Amino acid sequence: MDIDGTVARVYPLVLRALGPSRAKEFRESRSYRLPLAGRREEVFFRVHSWIFRLARPEPGAAAVLRGLAGCGAQLFYVSSRPFWAGDVTCKWLARWGFPPGQVLVCARHGR
């Protein structure tokens, strides 16, 4: 299961962190890649690591995944988040009531 944009609502927080002019550029690009908004993703998320902690879950996401886990599904949470964000991601999932599963993040952001 992908994390950002599927179970976690990070997009509004990214826009807030970018500020009005960069957010407009980011939205208009329709590629949703931070380098187009003048930011390297790795640096952006280091500076704005609060995004991973403050994101709210997508409505119903935890319930759906609990249902799948209850039927015996083995869950894998996958993200292009940087490696250092793995721990905060695991804590976030537990805090919002997501069922246990393996969390896979990038060893090196952007790859």
mmCIF file of N, CA, C and O in Angstrom:
data_model
loop_
_atom_site.group_PDB
_atom_site.id
_atom_site.type_symbol
_atom_site.label_atom_id
_atom_site.label_comp_id
_atom_site.label_asym_id
_atom_site.label_seq_id
_atom_site.Cartn_x
_atom_site.Cartn_y
_atom_site.Cartn_z
ATOM 1 N N MET A 1 0.850 -1.164 0.000
ATOM 2 C CA MET A 1 0.000 0.000 0.000
ATOM 3 C C MET A 1 0.897 1.228 0.000
ATOM 4 O O MET A 1 1.757 1.362 0.870
ATOM 5 N N ASP A 2 0.686 2.104 -0.944
ATOM 6 C CA ASP A 2 1.418 3.363 -0.974
ATOM 7 C C ASP A 2 0.970 4.223 0.209
ATOM 8 O O ASP A 2 -0.184 4.161 0.618
ATOM 9 N N ILE A 3 1.884 5.006 0.753
ATOM 10 C CA ILE A 3 1.540 5.812 1.927
ATOM 11 C C ILE A 3 1.059 7.201 1.541
ATOM 12 O O ILE A 3 -0.087 7.566 1.791
ATOM 13 N N ASP A 4 1.922 7.988 0.937
ATOM 14 C CA ASP A 4 1.586 9.394 0.682
ATOM 15 C C ASP A 4 0.587 9.537 -0.455
ATOM 16 O O ASP A 4 0.822 9.093 -1.571
ATOM 17 N N GLY A 5 -0.540 10.147 -0.132
ATOM 18 C CA GLY A 5 -1.587 10.350 -1.125
ATOM 19 C C GLY A 5 -2.563 9.194 -1.215
ATOM 20 O O GLY A 5 -3.570 9.284 -1.898
ATOM 21 N N THR A 6 -2.271 8.085 -0.517
ATOM 22 C CA THR A 6 -3.175 6.939 -0.513
ATOM 23 C C THR A 6 -3.726 6.710 0.882
ATOM 24 O O THR A 6 -4.932 6.657 1.077
ATOM 25 N N VAL A 7 -2.845 6.567 1.874
ATOM 26 C CA VAL A 7 -3.325 6.438 3.256
ATOM 27 C C VAL A 7 -3.029 7.693 4.071
ATOM 28 O O VAL A 7 -3.663 7.927 5.087
ATOM 29 N N ALA A 8 -2.064 8.494 3.630
ATOM 30 C CA ALA A 8 -1.706 9.725 4.354
ATOM 31 C C ALA A 8 -1.943 10.943 3.477
ATOM 32 O O ALA A 8 -1.548 10.963 2.311
ATOM 33 N N ARG A 9 -2.574 11.953 4.055
ATOM 34 C CA ARG A 9 -2.838 13.218 3.350
ATOM 35 C C ARG A 9 -1.677 14.172 3.543
ATOM 36 O O ARG A 9 -1.696 15.006 4.441
ATOM 37 N N VAL A 10 -0.686 14.083 2.688
ATOM 38 C CA VAL A 10 0.483 14.956 2.829
ATOM 39 C C VAL A 10 0.422 16.167 1.890
ATOM 40 O O VAL A 10 1.040 17.188 2.151
ATOM 41 N N TYR A 11 -0.339 16.057 0.826
ATOM 42 C CA TYR A 11 -0.362 17.107 -0.195
ATOM 43 C C TYR A 11 -0.682 18.496 0.371
ATOM 44 O O TYR A 11 0.046 19.450 0.081
ATOM 45 N N PRO A 12 -1.717 18.669 1.199
ATOM 46 C CA PRO A 12 -1.991 20.015 1.739
ATOM 47 C C PRO A 12 -0.832 20.564 2.577
ATOM 48 O O PRO A 12 -0.565 21.765 2.564
ATOM 49 N N LEU A 13 -0.129 19.689 3.275
ATOM 50 C CA LEU A 13 1.003 20.126 4.090
ATOM 51 C C LEU A 13 2.197 20.515 3.226
ATOM 52 O O LEU A 13 2.923 21.451 3.539
ATOM 53 N N VAL A 14 2.389 19.791 2.140
ATOM 54 C CA VAL A 14 3.463 20.144 1.199
ATOM 55 C C VAL A 14 3.195 21.526 0.617
ATOM 56 O O VAL A 14 4.100 22.363 0.544
ATOM 57 N N LEU A 15 1.962 21.788 0.235
ATOM 58 C CA LEU A 15 1.611 23.102 -0.318
ATOM 59 C C LEU A 15 1.849 24.204 0.705
ATOM 60 O O LEU A 15 2.374 25.263 0.373
ATOM 61 N N ARG A 16 1.484 23.942 1.953
ATOM 62 C CA ARG A 16 1.702 24.932 3.011
ATOM 63 C C ARG A 16 3.193 25.205 3.206
ATOM 64 O O ARG A 16 3.611 26.347 3.349
ATOM 65 N N ALA A 17 4.003 24.150 3.176
ATOM 66 C CA ALA A 17 5.443 24.308 3.361
ATOM 67 C C ALA A 17 6.091 25.044 2.189
ATOM 68 O O ALA A 17 7.049 25.796 2.371
ATOM 69 N N LEU A 18 5.578 24.837 0.980
ATOM 70 C CA LEU A 18 6.141 25.495 -0.203
ATOM 71 C C LEU A 18 5.868 26.994 -0.208
ATOM 72 O O LEU A 18 6.648 27.764 -0.756
ATOM 73 N N GLY A 19 4.759 27.407 0.365
ATOM 74 C CA GLY A 19 4.374 28.810 0.308
ATOM 75 C C GLY A 19 3.569 29.073 -0.957
ATOM 76 O O GLY A 19 3.584 28.277 -1.894
ATOM 77 N N PRO A 20 2.871 30.207 -1.013
ATOM 78 C CA PRO A 20 1.921 30.477 -2.104
ATOM 79 C C PRO A 20 2.509 30.415 -3.519
ATOM 80 O O PRO A 20 1.946 29.773 -4.392
ATOM 81 N N SER A 21 3.628 31.065 -3.770
ATOM 82 C CA SER A 21 4.129 31.110 -5.146
ATOM 83 C C SER A 21 4.668 29.747 -5.605
ATOM 84 O O SER A 21 4.399 29.319 -6.718
ATOM 85 N N ARG A 22 5.408 29.073 -4.749
ATOM 86 C CA ARG A 22 5.932 27.746 -5.103
ATOM 87 C C ARG A 22 4.809 26.719 -5.189
ATOM 88 O O ARG A 22 4.855 25.818 -6.010
ATOM 89 N N ALA A 23 3.804 26.847 -4.333
ATOM 90 C CA ALA A 23 2.677 25.919 -4.361
ATOM 91 C C ALA A 23 1.937 26.028 -5.693
ATOM 92 O O ALA A 23 1.548 25.024 -6.279
ATOM 93 N N LYS A 24 1.752 27.255 -6.169
ATOM 94 C CA LYS A 24 1.077 27.465 -7.457
ATOM 95 C C LYS A 24 1.870 26.798 -8.575
ATOM 96 O O LYS A 24 1.312 26.086 -9.409
ATOM 97 N N GLU A 25 3.182 26.982 -8.594
ATOM 98 C CA GLU A 25 4.056 26.366 -9.601
ATOM 99 C C GLU A 25 3.975 24.836 -9.517
ATOM 100 O O GLU A 25 3.886 24.150 -10.525
ATOM 101 N N PHE A 26 3.991 24.327 -8.290
ATOM 102 C CA PHE A 26 3.928 22.887 -8.043
ATOM 103 C C PHE A 26 2.624 22.303 -8.576
ATOM 104 O O PHE A 26 2.608 21.294 -9.271
ATOM 105 N N ARG A 27 1.485 22.957 -8.264
ATOM 106 C CA ARG A 27 0.181 22.482 -8.734
ATOM 107 C C ARG A 27 0.070 22.555 -10.248
ATOM 108 O O ARG A 27 -0.441 21.652 -10.891
ATOM 109 N N GLU A 28 0.537 23.650 -10.829
ATOM 110 C CA GLU A 28 0.400 23.836 -12.274
ATOM 111 C C GLU A 28 1.270 22.874 -13.070
ATOM 112 O O GLU A 28 0.976 22.586 -14.225
ATOM 113 N N SER A 29 2.336 22.365 -12.473
ATOM 114 C CA SER A 29 3.216 21.439 -13.191
ATOM 115 C C SER A 29 2.525 20.105 -13.462
ATOM 116 O O SER A 29 2.868 19.412 -14.412
ATOM 117 N N ARG A 30 1.555 19.758 -12.626
ATOM 118 C CA ARG A 30 0.817 18.502 -12.696
ATOM 119 C C ARG A 30 1.720 17.271 -12.649
ATOM 120 O O ARG A 30 1.277 16.162 -12.877
ATOM 121 N N SER A 31 2.996 17.447 -12.386
ATOM 122 C CA SER A 31 3.884 16.290 -12.230
ATOM 123 C C SER A 31 4.070 15.979 -10.758
ATOM 124 O O SER A 31 4.470 14.885 -10.394
ATOM 125 N N TYR A 32 3.775 16.969 -9.908
ATOM 126 C CA TYR A 32 3.868 16.829 -8.460
ATOM 127 C C TYR A 32 5.249 16.360 -8.012
ATOM 128 O O TYR A 32 5.384 15.520 -7.154
ATOM 129 N N ARG A 33 6.258 16.934 -8.645
ATOM 130 C CA ARG A 33 7.641 16.656 -8.233
ATOM 131 C C ARG A 33 8.233 17.947 -7.686
ATOM 132 O O ARG A 33 8.169 18.984 -8.321
ATOM 133 N N LEU A 34 8.816 17.859 -6.532
ATOM 134 C CA LEU A 34 9.362 19.043 -5.876
ATOM 135 C C LEU A 34 10.492 19.719 -6.644
ATOM 136 O O LEU A 34 10.612 20.929 -6.582
ATOM 137 N N PRO A 35 11.343 18.976 -7.384
ATOM 138 C CA PRO A 35 12.389 19.694 -8.124
ATOM 139 C C PRO A 35 11.838 20.754 -9.075
ATOM 140 O O PRO A 35 12.470 21.770 -9.314
ATOM 141 N N LEU A 36 10.627 20.539 -9.584
ATOM 142 C CA LEU A 36 10.017 21.536 -10.460
ATOM 143 C C LEU A 36 9.629 22.788 -9.684
ATOM 144 O O LEU A 36 9.465 23.847 -10.257
ATOM 145 N N ALA A 37 9.482 22.642 -8.371
ATOM 146 C CA ALA A 37 9.131 23.791 -7.538
ATOM 147 C C ALA A 37 10.386 24.399 -6.914
ATOM 148 O O ALA A 37 10.297 25.134 -5.937
ATOM 149 N N GLY A 38 11.536 24.099 -7.489
ATOM 150 C CA GLY A 38 12.783 24.703 -7.023
ATOM 151 C C GLY A 38 13.317 24.106 -5.734
ATOM 152 O O GLY A 38 14.109 24.725 -5.043
ATOM 153 N N ARG A 39 12.898 22.902 -5.398
ATOM 154 C CA ARG A 39 13.343 22.253 -4.167
ATOM 155 C C ARG A 39 13.816 20.835 -4.472
ATOM 156 O O ARG A 39 13.155 20.125 -5.218
ATOM 157 N N ARG A 40 14.931 20.434 -3.885
ATOM 158 C CA ARG A 40 15.328 19.026 -3.943
ATOM 159 C C ARG A 40 14.518 18.300 -2.881
ATOM 160 O O ARG A 40 14.463 18.716 -1.742
ATOM 161 N N GLU A 41 13.897 17.202 -3.250
ATOM 162 C CA GLU A 41 12.998 16.498 -2.329
ATOM 163 C C GLU A 41 13.688 16.116 -1.027
ATOM 164 O O GLU A 41 13.116 16.287 0.049
ATOM 165 N N GLU A 42 14.881 15.591 -1.114
ATOM 166 C CA GLU A 42 15.579 15.152 0.094
ATOM 167 C C GLU A 42 15.775 16.307 1.073
ATOM 168 O O GLU A 42 15.510 16.185 2.270
ATOM 169 N N VAL A 43 16.205 17.451 0.562
ATOM 170 C CA VAL A 43 16.421 18.626 1.417
ATOM 171 C C VAL A 43 15.086 19.159 1.919
ATOM 172 O O VAL A 43 14.942 19.495 3.092
ATOM 173 N N PHE A 44 14.109 19.227 1.046
ATOM 174 C CA PHE A 44 12.786 19.735 1.415
ATOM 175 C C PHE A 44 12.217 18.962 2.601
ATOM 176 O O PHE A 44 11.765 19.537 3.587
ATOM 177 N N PHE A 45 12.240 17.633 2.521
ATOM 178 C CA PHE A 45 11.645 16.838 3.588
ATOM 179 C C PHE A 45 12.504 16.795 4.847
ATOM 180 O O PHE A 45 11.987 16.583 5.935
ATOM 181 N N ARG A 46 13.789 17.034 4.725
ATOM 182 C CA ARG A 46 14.628 17.173 5.929
ATOM 183 C C ARG A 46 14.216 18.432 6.688
ATOM 184 O O ARG A 46 14.044 18.402 7.892
ATOM 185 N N VAL A 47 14.059 19.517 5.944
ATOM 186 C CA VAL A 47 13.678 20.798 6.555
ATOM 187 C C VAL A 47 12.239 20.753 7.068
ATOM 188 O O VAL A 47 11.925 21.319 8.105
ATOM 189 N N HIS A 48 11.379 20.073 6.347
ATOM 190 C CA HIS A 48 9.948 20.025 6.689
ATOM 191 C C HIS A 48 9.530 18.622 7.132
ATOM 192 O O HIS A 48 8.457 18.134 6.745
ATOM 193 N N SER A 49 10.324 17.989 7.964
ATOM 194 C CA SER A 49 10.016 16.622 8.411
ATOM 195 C C SER A 49 8.699 16.560 9.188
ATOM 196 O O SER A 49 8.092 15.493 9.311
ATOM 197 N N TRP A 50 8.241 17.693 9.687
ATOM 198 C CA TRP A 50 6.957 17.759 10.400
ATOM 199 C C TRP A 50 5.801 17.277 9.531
ATOM 200 O O TRP A 50 4.775 16.828 10.051
ATOM 201 N N ILE A 51 5.960 17.342 8.216
ATOM 202 C CA ILE A 51 4.897 16.900 7.304
ATOM 203 C C ILE A 51 4.550 15.438 7.578
ATOM 204 O O ILE A 51 3.384 15.063 7.623
ATOM 205 N N PHE A 52 5.574 14.611 7.788
ATOM 206 C CA PHE A 52 5.333 13.185 8.016
ATOM 207 C C PHE A 52 4.633 12.922 9.354
ATOM 208 O O PHE A 52 3.906 11.964 9.499
ATOM 209 N N ARG A 53 4.872 13.773 10.334
ATOM 210 C CA ARG A 53 4.248 13.600 11.646
ATOM 211 C C ARG A 53 2.823 14.156 11.690
ATOM 212 O O ARG A 53 1.957 13.606 12.361
ATOM 213 N N LEU A 54 2.591 15.280 11.006
ATOM 214 C CA LEU A 54 1.306 15.965 11.113
ATOM 215 C C LEU A 54 0.265 15.572 10.073
ATOM 216 O O LEU A 54 -0.883 16.003 10.161
ATOM 217 N N ALA A 55 0.667 14.768 9.094
ATOM 218 C CA ALA A 55 -0.292 14.347 8.069
ATOM 219 C C ALA A 55 -1.460 13.622 8.719
ATOM 220 O O ALA A 55 -1.297 12.923 9.720
ATOM 221 N N ARG A 56 -2.624 13.819 8.169
ATOM 222 C CA ARG A 56 -3.814 13.113 8.647
ATOM 223 C C ARG A 56 -4.063 11.940 7.700
ATOM 224 O O ARG A 56 -3.706 12.007 6.524
ATOM 225 N N PRO A 57 -4.684 10.909 8.195
ATOM 226 C CA PRO A 57 -4.975 9.781 7.302
ATOM 227 C C PRO A 57 -6.115 10.108 6.342
ATOM 228 O O PRO A 57 -6.971 10.934 6.645
ATOM 229 N N GLU A 58 -6.083 9.476 5.203
ATOM 230 C CA GLU A 58 -7.211 9.586 4.282
ATOM 231 C C GLU A 58 -8.414 8.926 4.964
ATOM 232 O O GLU A 58 -8.269 7.892 5.631
ATOM 233 N N PRO A 59 -9.599 9.517 4.837
ATOM 234 C CA PRO A 59 -10.783 8.960 5.502
ATOM 235 C C PRO A 59 -11.025 7.498 5.107
ATOM 236 O O PRO A 59 -11.022 7.148 3.933
ATOM 237 N N GLY A 60 -11.187 6.664 6.115
ATOM 238 C CA GLY A 60 -11.504 5.252 5.893
ATOM 239 C C GLY A 60 -10.324 4.352 5.582
ATOM 240 O O GLY A 60 -10.484 3.131 5.518
ATOM 241 N N ALA A 61 -9.145 4.916 5.388
ATOM 242 C CA ALA A 61 -7.995 4.106 4.974
ATOM 243 C C ALA A 61 -7.626 3.056 6.017
ATOM 244 O O ALA A 61 -7.406 1.883 5.680
ATOM 245 N N ALA A 62 -7.557 3.448 7.270
ATOM 246 C CA ALA A 62 -7.175 2.493 8.317
ATOM 247 C C ALA A 62 -8.213 1.377 8.436
ATOM 248 O O ALA A 62 -7.859 0.202 8.589
ATOM 249 N N ALA A 63 -9.483 1.722 8.349
ATOM 250 C CA ALA A 63 -10.548 0.718 8.456
ATOM 251 C C ALA A 63 -10.469 -0.304 7.322
ATOM 252 O O ALA A 63 -10.624 -1.507 7.546
ATOM 253 N N VAL A 64 -10.233 0.178 6.114
ATOM 254 C CA VAL A 64 -10.123 -0.726 4.968
ATOM 255 C C VAL A 64 -8.946 -1.672 5.152
ATOM 256 O O VAL A 64 -9.057 -2.885 4.937
ATOM 257 N N LEU A 65 -7.811 -1.130 5.574
ATOM 258 C CA LEU A 65 -6.628 -1.982 5.748
ATOM 259 C C LEU A 65 -6.791 -2.942 6.925
ATOM 260 O O LEU A 65 -6.308 -4.077 6.871
ATOM 261 N N ARG A 66 -7.476 -2.518 7.985
ATOM 262 C CA ARG A 66 -7.764 -3.446 9.086
ATOM 263 C C ARG A 66 -8.648 -4.591 8.585
ATOM 264 O O ARG A 66 -8.465 -5.747 8.963
ATOM 265 N N GLY A 67 -9.603 -4.263 7.713
ATOM 266 C CA GLY A 67 -10.455 -5.292 7.124
ATOM 267 C C GLY A 67 -9.655 -6.287 6.291
ATOM 268 O O GLY A 67 -9.860 -7.502 6.395
ATOM 269 N N LEU A 68 -8.743 -5.777 5.489
ATOM 270 C CA LEU A 68 -7.896 -6.665 4.684
ATOM 271 C C LEU A 68 -7.020 -7.543 5.564
ATOM 272 O O LEU A 68 -6.880 -8.748 5.324
ATOM 273 N N ALA A 69 -6.431 -6.926 6.597
ATOM 274 C CA ALA A 69 -5.586 -7.697 7.519
ATOM 275 C C ALA A 69 -6.419 -8.762 8.231
ATOM 276 O O ALA A 69 -5.953 -9.884 8.447
ATOM 277 N N GLY A 70 -7.655 -8.423 8.568
ATOM 278 C CA GLY A 70 -8.551 -9.374 9.221
ATOM 279 C C GLY A 70 -8.900 -10.567 8.345
ATOM 280 O O GLY A 70 -9.246 -11.640 8.843
ATOM 281 N N CYS A 71 -8.802 -10.374 7.047
ATOM 282 C CA CYS A 71 -9.054 -11.469 6.100
ATOM 283 C C CYS A 71 -7.783 -12.260 5.796
ATOM 284 O O CYS A 71 -7.777 -13.126 4.928
ATOM 285 N N GLY A 72 -6.692 -11.893 6.472
ATOM 286 C CA GLY A 72 -5.443 -12.635 6.293
ATOM 287 C C GLY A 72 -4.438 -12.005 5.350
ATOM 288 O O GLY A 72 -3.391 -12.608 5.087
ATOM 289 N N ALA A 73 -4.728 -10.828 4.832
ATOM 290 C CA ALA A 73 -3.783 -10.180 3.914
ATOM 291 C C ALA A 73 -2.521 -9.757 4.662
ATOM 292 O O ALA A 73 -2.596 -9.263 5.792
ATOM 293 N N GLN A 74 -1.389 -9.972 4.047
ATOM 294 C CA GLN A 74 -0.119 -9.499 4.597
ATOM 295 C C GLN A 74 0.117 -8.104 4.014
ATOM 296 O O GLN A 74 0.159 -7.930 2.799
ATOM 297 N N LEU A 75 0.270 -7.107 4.883
ATOM 298 C CA LEU A 75 0.370 -5.724 4.419
ATOM 299 C C LEU A 75 1.814 -5.258 4.306
ATOM 300 O O LEU A 75 2.644 -5.546 5.163
ATOM 301 N N PHE A 76 2.060 -4.524 3.231
ATOM 302 C CA PHE A 76 3.337 -3.860 3.008
ATOM 303 C C PHE A 76 3.023 -2.393 2.729
ATOM 304 O O PHE A 76 2.228 -2.089 1.842
ATOM 305 N N TYR A 77 3.628 -1.508 3.498
ATOM 306 C CA TYR A 77 3.484 -0.075 3.286
ATOM 307 C C TYR A 77 4.713 0.378 2.528
ATOM 308 O O TYR A 77 5.842 0.179 2.985
ATOM 309 N N VAL A 78 4.506 0.996 1.368
ATOM 310 C CA VAL A 78 5.603 1.370 0.481
ATOM 311 C C VAL A 78 5.608 2.876 0.292
ATOM 312 O O VAL A 78 4.552 3.490 0.114
ATOM 313 N N SER A 79 6.803 3.465 0.318
ATOM 314 C CA SER A 79 6.889 4.912 0.143
ATOM 315 C C SER A 79 8.235 5.308 -0.457
ATOM 316 O O SER A 79 9.247 4.644 -0.247
ATOM 317 N N SER A 80 8.219 6.416 -1.167
ATOM 318 C CA SER A 80 9.478 6.991 -1.642
ATOM 319 C C SER A 80 10.042 7.955 -0.609
ATOM 320 O O SER A 80 10.970 8.702 -0.886
ATOM 321 N N ARG A 81 9.464 7.933 0.605
ATOM 322 C CA ARG A 81 10.023 8.746 1.688
ATOM 323 C C ARG A 81 11.479 8.340 1.899
ATOM 324 O O ARG A 81 11.848 7.175 1.689
ATOM 325 N N PRO A 82 12.293 9.279 2.357
ATOM 326 C CA PRO A 82 13.698 8.934 2.592
ATOM 327 C C PRO A 82 13.846 7.909 3.725
ATOM 328 O O PRO A 82 12.978 7.781 4.597
ATOM 329 N N PHE A 83 14.945 7.197 3.700
ATOM 330 C CA PHE A 83 15.212 6.136 4.664
ATOM 331 C C PHE A 83 15.058 6.608 6.107
ATOM 332 O O PHE A 83 14.488 5.913 6.940
ATOM 333 N N TRP A 84 15.549 7.807 6.388
ATOM 334 C CA TRP A 84 15.499 8.314 7.761
ATOM 335 C C TRP A 84 14.069 8.521 8.256
ATOM 336 O O TRP A 84 13.833 8.650 9.452
ATOM 337 N N ALA A 85 13.086 8.538 7.372
ATOM 338 C CA ALA A 85 11.694 8.749 7.770
ATOM 339 C C ALA A 85 10.975 7.440 8.114
ATOM 340 O O ALA A 85 9.799 7.467 8.463
ATOM 341 N N GLY A 86 11.666 6.324 8.047
ATOM 342 C CA GLY A 86 11.035 5.037 8.332
ATOM 343 C C GLY A 86 10.442 4.952 9.730
ATOM 344 O O GLY A 86 9.313 4.493 9.916
ATOM 345 N N ASP A 87 11.188 5.394 10.735
ATOM 346 C CA ASP A 87 10.722 5.301 12.115
ATOM 347 C C ASP A 87 9.492 6.182 12.353
ATOM 348 O O ASP A 87 8.508 5.734 12.943
ATOM 349 N N VAL A 88 9.548 7.419 11.884
ATOM 350 C CA VAL A 88 8.402 8.320 12.075
ATOM 351 C C VAL A 88 7.179 7.790 11.321
ATOM 352 O O VAL A 88 6.042 7.936 11.776
ATOM 353 N N THR A 89 7.409 7.120 10.199
ATOM 354 C CA THR A 89 6.310 6.539 9.424
ATOM 355 C C THR A 89 5.659 5.392 10.193
ATOM 356 O O THR A 89 4.428 5.309 10.270
ATOM 357 N N CYS A 90 6.467 4.518 10.795
ATOM 358 C CA CYS A 90 5.926 3.413 11.598
ATOM 359 C C CYS A 90 5.114 3.949 12.768
ATOM 360 O O CYS A 90 4.019 3.435 13.062
ATOM 361 N N LYS A 91 5.614 4.965 13.437
ATOM 362 C CA LYS A 91 4.902 5.563 14.573
ATOM 363 C C LYS A 91 3.590 6.208 14.116
ATOM 364 O O LYS A 91 2.570 6.122 14.795
ATOM 365 N N TRP A 92 3.629 6.856 12.957
ATOM 366 C CA TRP A 92 2.423 7.502 12.420
ATOM 367 C C TRP A 92 1.345 6.449 12.134
ATOM 368 O O TRP A 92 0.184 6.625 12.501
ATOM 369 N N LEU A 93 1.727 5.369 11.485
ATOM 370 C CA LEU A 93 0.769 4.306 11.162
ATOM 371 C C LEU A 93 0.126 3.748 12.430
ATOM 372 O O LEU A 93 -1.089 3.562 12.491
ATOM 373 N N ALA A 94 0.931 3.487 13.443
ATOM 374 C CA ALA A 94 0.408 2.946 14.706
ATOM 375 C C ALA A 94 -0.511 3.959 15.395
ATOM 376 O O ALA A 94 -1.577 3.592 15.899
ATOM 377 N N ARG A 95 -0.096 5.222 15.393
ATOM 378 C CA ARG A 95 -0.897 6.264 16.057
ATOM 379 C C ARG A 95 -2.297 6.372 15.465
ATOM 380 O O ARG A 95 -3.273 6.607 16.176
ATOM 381 N N TRP A 96 -2.420 6.197 14.162
ATOM 382 C CA TRP A 96 -3.706 6.343 13.501
ATOM 383 C C TRP A 96 -4.467 5.019 13.366
ATOM 384 O O TRP A 96 -5.493 4.956 12.693
ATOM 385 N N GLY A 97 -3.973 3.961 13.994
ATOM 386 C CA GLY A 97 -4.716 2.704 14.022
ATOM 387 C C GLY A 97 -4.593 1.835 12.794
ATOM 388 O O GLY A 97 -5.455 0.983 12.555
ATOM 389 N N PHE A 98 -3.527 2.014 12.011
ATOM 390 C CA PHE A 98 -3.316 1.138 10.860
ATOM 391 C C PHE A 98 -2.795 -0.203 11.351
ATOM 392 O O PHE A 98 -2.046 -0.268 12.328
ATOM 393 N N PRO A 99 -3.172 -1.297 10.692
ATOM 394 C CA PRO A 99 -2.705 -2.610 11.139
ATOM 395 C C PRO A 99 -1.203 -2.779 10.884
ATOM 396 O O PRO A 99 -0.634 -2.101 10.015
ATOM 397 N N PRO A 100 -0.579 -3.670 11.635
ATOM 398 C CA PRO A 100 0.853 -3.894 11.438
ATOM 399 C C PRO A 100 1.150 -4.376 10.021
ATOM 400 O O PRO A 100 0.329 -5.033 9.380
ATOM 401 N N GLY A 101 2.311 -4.030 9.567
ATOM 402 C CA GLY A 101 2.787 -4.452 8.255
ATOM 403 C C GLY A 101 4.217 -3.999 8.084
ATOM 404 O O GLY A 101 4.722 -3.196 8.872
ATOM 405 N N GLN A 102 4.865 -4.529 7.085
ATOM 406 C CA GLN A 102 6.245 -4.124 6.822
ATOM 407 C C GLN A 102 6.247 -2.755 6.140
ATOM 408 O O GLN A 102 5.475 -2.515 5.206
ATOM 409 N N VAL A 103 7.117 -1.852 6.600
ATOM 410 C CA VAL A 103 7.232 -0.513 6.030
ATOM 411 C C VAL A 103 8.505 -0.457 5.192
ATOM 412 O O VAL A 103 9.600 -0.710 5.696
ATOM 413 N N LEU A 104 8.337 -0.157 3.915
ATOM 414 C CA LEU A 104 9.468 -0.086 2.987
ATOM 415 C C LEU A 104 9.621 1.348 2.492
ATOM 416 O O LEU A 104 8.699 1.895 1.896
ATOM 417 N N VAL A 105 10.766 1.954 2.790
ATOM 418 C CA VAL A 105 11.072 3.300 2.309
ATOM 419 C C VAL A 105 12.349 3.228 1.487
ATOM 420 O O VAL A 105 13.048 2.213 1.486
ATOM 421 N N CYS A 106 12.664 4.298 0.776
ATOM 422 C CA CYS A 106 13.847 4.327 -0.083
ATOM 423 C C CYS A 106 15.132 4.296 0.737
ATOM 424 O O CYS A 106 15.236 4.947 1.755
ATOM 425 N N ALA A 107 16.093 3.535 0.244
ATOM 426 C CA ALA A 107 17.420 3.560 0.878
ATOM 427 C C ALA A 107 18.076 4.885 0.595
ATOM 428 O O ALA A 107 18.803 5.436 1.415
ATOM 429 N N ARG A 108 17.804 5.417 -0.575
ATOM 430 C CA ARG A 108 18.320 6.719 -0.965
ATOM 431 C C ARG A 108 17.196 7.450 -1.659
ATOM 432 O O ARG A 108 16.669 6.960 -2.663
ATOM 433 N N HIS A 109 16.810 8.595 -1.127
ATOM 434 C CA HIS A 109 15.639 9.296 -1.656
ATOM 435 C C HIS A 109 15.802 9.614 -3.137
ATOM 436 O O HIS A 109 16.856 10.030 -3.584
ATOM 437 N N GLY A 110 14.707 9.406 -3.865
ATOM 438 C CA GLY A 110 14.706 9.711 -5.288
ATOM 439 C C GLY A 110 15.129 8.533 -6.150
ATOM 440 O O GLY A 110 15.230 8.652 -7.356
ATOM 441 N N ARG A 111 15.393 7.392 -5.514
ATOM 442 C CA ARG A 111 15.771 6.193 -6.288
ATOM 443 C C ARG A 111 14.877 5.034 -5.965
ATOM 444 O O ARG A 111 14.362 4.886 -4.933
#
